[in-house]
Amino acid sequence: MGVVTAVSRSEEYTFTKPVRESITLLAGLGVEGDVHQGVTVKHRSRVAQDPTQPNLRQVHLMHAELFDELRDKGFEVEPGEIGENVTTRGVDLLGLPTGTLLHLGSEAVVEVTGLRNPCLQIDGFSKGLLKEVVGKAPDGELVRRAGIMSVVLVGGVVRPGDEIRVELPPEPHKPLEKV
């Protein structure tokens, strides 16, 4: 079983999201008070393409184990600094199939929609970081490691220390793709 280690949100389009004592998830919308909250896309690049697209990126989750790995390579990354809303420990986020339900604390439930597609802003935060979170598999396929995206099915308050319960979808499982 996993645990929430930090929660973050920002009212403005900033790369880093300040860590908070708690966040409130709103069903069908995302993180209350976060710039990416909404039924339709809020990420600037997506809005430019088609502002009517559904927002499959309401809540961004990142595994703290990635921060441990990055620290071993000389990068100092703390929760919220590369844009996630929920930092986790003890859940293999990147290994989850699309449609997995994550129960965060006693109330909130998010549905995993896919992989975060990291952008060049990550190198603006720390030069060389992008190549650490996006790489190539031996077969040449792109490997994205910058967390996962989800939508809120059931709202609720989420705090550090909250338990994370994983509910896998029915088989066959569909691997995560970028959203």
mmCIF file of C-alpha atoms in Angstrom:
data_model
loop_
_atom_site.group_PDB
_atom_site.id
_atom_site.type_symbol
_atom_site.label_atom_id
_atom_site.label_comp_id
_atom_site.label_asym_id
_atom_site.label_seq_id
_atom_site.Cartn_x
_atom_site.Cartn_y
_atom_site.Cartn_z
ATOM 1 C CA MET A 1 0.000 0.000 0.000
ATOM 2 C CA GLY A 2 1.234 3.473 -0.844
ATOM 3 C CA VAL A 3 1.151 6.813 0.898
ATOM 4 C CA VAL A 4 0.763 10.464 -0.089
ATOM 5 C CA THR A 5 3.980 12.252 0.910
ATOM 6 C CA ALA A 6 3.078 15.787 -0.260
ATOM 7 C CA VAL A 7 0.323 17.750 -1.998
ATOM 8 C CA SER A 8 0.720 20.886 -4.127
ATOM 9 C CA ARG A 9 -1.299 23.363 -6.143
ATOM 10 C CA SER A 10 -0.857 26.710 -7.847
ATOM 11 C CA GLU A 11 -3.426 29.317 -8.841
ATOM 12 C CA GLU A 12 -1.082 30.592 -11.577
ATOM 13 C CA TYR A 13 0.714 29.103 -14.566
ATOM 14 C CA THR A 14 3.963 28.372 -12.759
ATOM 15 C CA PHE A 15 6.174 25.358 -13.303
ATOM 16 C CA THR A 16 6.617 24.732 -9.583
ATOM 17 C CA LYS A 17 3.545 24.278 -7.390
ATOM 18 C CA PRO A 18 3.789 25.278 -3.714
ATOM 19 C CA VAL A 19 3.401 22.433 -1.213
ATOM 20 C CA ARG A 20 0.214 22.723 0.865
ATOM 21 C CA GLU A 21 -1.105 21.155 4.070
ATOM 22 C CA SER A 22 -3.968 19.696 2.034
ATOM 23 C CA ILE A 23 -5.684 19.932 -1.340
ATOM 24 C CA THR A 24 -9.323 19.408 -2.181
ATOM 25 C CA LEU A 25 -10.167 17.323 -5.239
ATOM 26 C CA LEU A 26 -13.403 18.186 -7.037
ATOM 27 C CA ALA A 27 -15.181 15.461 -9.044
ATOM 28 C CA GLY A 28 -14.843 16.059 -12.783
ATOM 29 C CA LEU A 29 -12.711 19.173 -12.294
ATOM 30 C CA GLY A 30 -9.413 18.487 -10.541
ATOM 31 C CA VAL A 31 -7.651 20.302 -7.711
ATOM 32 C CA GLU A 32 -9.666 23.164 -6.230
ATOM 33 C CA GLY A 33 -7.795 26.433 -6.769
ATOM 34 C CA ASP A 34 -5.274 24.937 -9.207
ATOM 35 C CA VAL A 35 -4.767 26.611 -12.572
ATOM 36 C CA HIS A 36 -5.304 23.252 -14.331
ATOM 37 C CA GLN A 37 -8.739 22.685 -12.749
ATOM 38 C CA GLY A 38 -11.539 22.249 -15.259
ATOM 39 C CA VAL A 39 -13.622 19.985 -17.466
ATOM 40 C CA THR A 40 -11.693 21.008 -20.604
ATOM 41 C CA VAL A 41 -7.923 21.260 -21.119
ATOM 42 C CA LYS A 42 -6.057 23.966 -19.219
ATOM 43 C CA HIS A 43 -2.437 23.284 -20.193
ATOM 44 C CA ARG A 44 -1.493 26.150 -22.506
ATOM 45 C CA SER A 45 -0.186 23.975 -25.341
ATOM 46 C CA ARG A 46 -3.374 21.889 -25.314
ATOM 47 C CA VAL A 47 -5.628 24.956 -25.216
ATOM 48 C CA ALA A 48 -3.784 26.325 -28.282
ATOM 49 C CA GLN A 49 -4.474 23.057 -30.165
ATOM 50 C CA ASP A 50 -8.141 22.686 -29.191
ATOM 51 C CA PRO A 51 -9.642 24.319 -26.094
ATOM 52 C CA THR A 52 -12.674 21.981 -26.187
ATOM 53 C CA GLN A 53 -10.637 18.797 -25.519
ATOM 54 C CA PRO A 54 -11.568 16.977 -22.301
ATOM 55 C CA ASN A 55 -9.132 17.606 -19.455
ATOM 56 C CA LEU A 56 -7.451 14.240 -18.906
ATOM 57 C CA ARG A 57 -4.731 15.981 -16.873
ATOM 58 C CA GLN A 58 -6.713 17.220 -13.856
ATOM 59 C CA VAL A 59 -4.388 15.744 -11.224
ATOM 60 C CA HIS A 60 -0.684 15.043 -11.771
ATOM 61 C CA LEU A 61 0.876 12.364 -9.545
ATOM 62 C CA MET A 62 4.612 11.826 -9.166
ATOM 63 C CA HIS A 63 6.459 9.094 -7.282
ATOM 64 C CA ALA A 64 8.970 10.241 -4.654
ATOM 65 C CA GLU A 65 11.181 7.307 -5.643
ATOM 66 C CA LEU A 66 12.004 9.269 -8.817
ATOM 67 C CA PHE A 67 13.289 12.150 -6.659
ATOM 68 C CA ASP A 68 15.526 9.651 -4.803
ATOM 69 C CA GLU A 69 16.925 8.421 -8.128
ATOM 70 C CA LEU A 70 17.474 11.949 -9.395
ATOM 71 C CA ARG A 71 19.220 12.951 -6.142
ATOM 72 C CA ASP A 72 21.660 10.060 -6.678
ATOM 73 C CA LYS A 73 22.448 11.622 -10.074
ATOM 74 C CA GLY A 74 23.064 15.080 -8.620
ATOM 75 C CA PHE A 75 19.632 16.677 -9.110
ATOM 76 C CA GLU A 76 17.844 18.192 -6.127
ATOM 77 C CA VAL A 77 14.094 17.902 -6.715
ATOM 78 C CA GLU A 78 11.547 18.375 -3.956
ATOM 79 C CA PRO A 79 7.774 17.752 -3.998
ATOM 80 C CA GLY A 80 5.836 20.178 -6.193
ATOM 81 C CA GLU A 81 8.944 21.539 -7.879
ATOM 82 C CA ILE A 82 8.285 19.885 -11.236
ATOM 83 C CA GLY A 83 4.578 20.538 -11.254
ATOM 84 C CA GLU A 84 2.859 17.589 -9.606
ATOM 85 C CA ASN A 85 -0.196 17.875 -7.378
ATOM 86 C CA VAL A 86 0.284 14.639 -5.420
ATOM 87 C CA THR A 87 3.638 13.125 -4.495
ATOM 88 C CA THR A 88 3.454 9.427 -3.623
ATOM 89 C CA ARG A 89 5.640 6.688 -2.181
ATOM 90 C CA GLY A 90 5.167 2.944 -2.412
ATOM 91 C CA VAL A 91 3.067 2.776 -5.598
ATOM 92 C CA ASP A 92 4.580 1.876 -8.979
ATOM 93 C CA LEU A 93 2.718 4.687 -10.743
ATOM 94 C CA LEU A 94 4.417 4.120 -14.114
ATOM 95 C CA GLY A 95 3.513 0.417 -14.034
ATOM 96 C CA LEU A 96 -0.212 0.996 -13.579
ATOM 97 C CA PRO A 97 -2.598 0.360 -16.462
ATOM 98 C CA THR A 98 -4.880 3.035 -17.890
ATOM 99 C CA GLY A 99 -8.143 3.157 -15.952
ATOM 100 C CA THR A 100 -6.622 2.248 -12.572
ATOM 101 C CA LEU A 101 -8.478 3.834 -9.670
ATOM 102 C CA LEU A 102 -6.386 5.383 -6.920
ATOM 103 C CA HIS A 103 -8.171 5.894 -3.616
ATOM 104 C CA LEU A 104 -6.413 8.811 -1.919
ATOM 105 C CA GLY A 105 -7.216 8.943 1.774
ATOM 106 C CA SER A 106 -10.711 8.184 2.990
ATOM 107 C CA GLU A 107 -12.711 9.972 0.283
ATOM 108 C CA ALA A 108 -11.018 10.964 -2.972
ATOM 109 C CA VAL A 109 -10.756 8.671 -6.002
ATOM 110 C CA VAL A 110 -8.874 9.475 -9.210
ATOM 111 C CA GLU A 111 -8.778 7.488 -12.432
ATOM 112 C CA VAL A 112 -5.418 7.160 -14.163
ATOM 113 C CA THR A 113 -5.577 8.521 -17.725
ATOM 114 C CA GLY A 114 -1.965 8.239 -18.863
ATOM 115 C CA LEU A 115 1.631 9.408 -18.658
ATOM 116 C CA ARG A 116 2.755 12.985 -18.239
ATOM 117 C CA ASN A 117 4.513 14.156 -21.366
ATOM 118 C CA PRO A 118 7.296 16.315 -19.917
ATOM 119 C CA CYS A 119 8.356 19.444 -21.752
ATOM 120 C CA LEU A 120 11.462 21.609 -22.068
ATOM 121 C CA GLN A 121 10.459 23.602 -18.977
ATOM 122 C CA ILE A 122 12.007 20.769 -16.947
ATOM 123 C CA ASP A 123 15.450 21.759 -18.267
ATOM 124 C CA GLY A 124 14.641 25.353 -17.292
ATOM 125 C CA PHE A 125 14.188 24.116 -13.722
ATOM 126 C CA SER A 126 17.450 22.127 -13.800
ATOM 127 C CA LYS A 127 19.637 21.754 -16.885
ATOM 128 C CA GLY A 128 19.850 18.122 -18.031
ATOM 129 C CA LEU A 129 16.819 16.989 -16.024
ATOM 130 C CA LEU A 130 14.648 16.360 -19.099
ATOM 131 C CA LYS A 131 16.947 13.581 -20.346
ATOM 132 C CA GLU A 132 16.669 11.942 -16.910
ATOM 133 C CA VAL A 133 12.854 11.822 -17.014
ATOM 134 C CA VAL A 134 12.522 11.007 -20.737
ATOM 135 C CA GLY A 135 14.714 8.358 -22.279
ATOM 136 C CA LYS A 136 14.723 5.593 -24.834
ATOM 137 C CA ALA A 137 14.135 1.906 -24.285
ATOM 138 C CA PRO A 138 16.467 -0.599 -25.977
ATOM 139 C CA ASP A 139 13.881 -0.929 -28.783
ATOM 140 C CA GLY A 140 14.034 2.858 -29.369
ATOM 141 C CA GLU A 141 10.625 3.579 -27.836
ATOM 142 C CA LEU A 142 10.333 6.757 -25.771
ATOM 143 C CA VAL A 143 10.138 6.153 -22.005
ATOM 144 C CA ARG A 144 8.408 8.853 -19.958
ATOM 145 C CA ARG A 145 9.106 8.815 -16.203
ATOM 146 C CA ALA A 146 7.717 12.194 -15.070
ATOM 147 C CA GLY A 147 4.605 10.848 -13.386
ATOM 148 C CA ILE A 148 1.060 10.114 -14.390
ATOM 149 C CA MET A 149 -2.108 12.091 -15.031
ATOM 150 C CA SER A 150 -5.608 11.427 -13.756
ATOM 151 C CA VAL A 151 -9.158 12.717 -13.516
ATOM 152 C CA VAL A 152 -11.172 13.071 -10.324
ATOM 153 C CA LEU A 153 -14.077 10.621 -9.993
ATOM 154 C CA VAL A 154 -14.862 11.260 -6.321
ATOM 155 C CA GLY A 155 -13.851 14.472 -4.599
ATOM 156 C CA GLY A 156 -12.343 14.850 -1.169
ATOM 157 C CA VAL A 157 -9.512 16.317 0.862
ATOM 158 C CA VAL A 158 -6.043 14.808 0.375
ATOM 159 C CA ARG A 159 -3.215 15.281 2.876
ATOM 160 C CA PRO A 160 0.341 14.040 3.354
ATOM 161 C CA GLY A 161 0.212 10.742 5.231
ATOM 162 C CA ASP A 162 -2.998 9.624 3.531
ATOM 163 C CA GLU A 163 -3.029 6.012 2.413
ATOM 164 C CA ILE A 164 -3.239 5.177 -1.292
ATOM 165 C CA ARG A 165 -5.231 2.122 -2.298
ATOM 166 C CA VAL A 166 -4.850 0.833 -5.861
ATOM 167 C CA GLU A 167 -7.838 -0.685 -7.681
ATOM 168 C CA LEU A 168 -6.855 -2.203 -11.016
ATOM 169 C CA PRO A 169 -9.336 -2.153 -13.919
ATOM 170 C CA PRO A 170 -10.675 -5.377 -15.444
ATOM 171 C CA GLU A 171 -8.320 -7.202 -17.768
ATOM 172 C CA PRO A 172 -7.024 -6.940 -20.413
ATOM 173 C CA HIS A 173 -4.987 -4.040 -19.042
ATOM 174 C CA LYS A 174 -4.099 -1.177 -21.362
ATOM 175 C CA PRO A 175 -0.578 0.235 -20.824
ATOM 176 C CA LEU A 176 -0.187 3.928 -20.099
ATOM 177 C CA GLU A 177 0.344 6.272 -23.023
ATOM 178 C CA LYS A 178 1.093 9.996 -23.007
ATOM 179 C CA VAL A 179 -1.863 12.320 -22.439
#
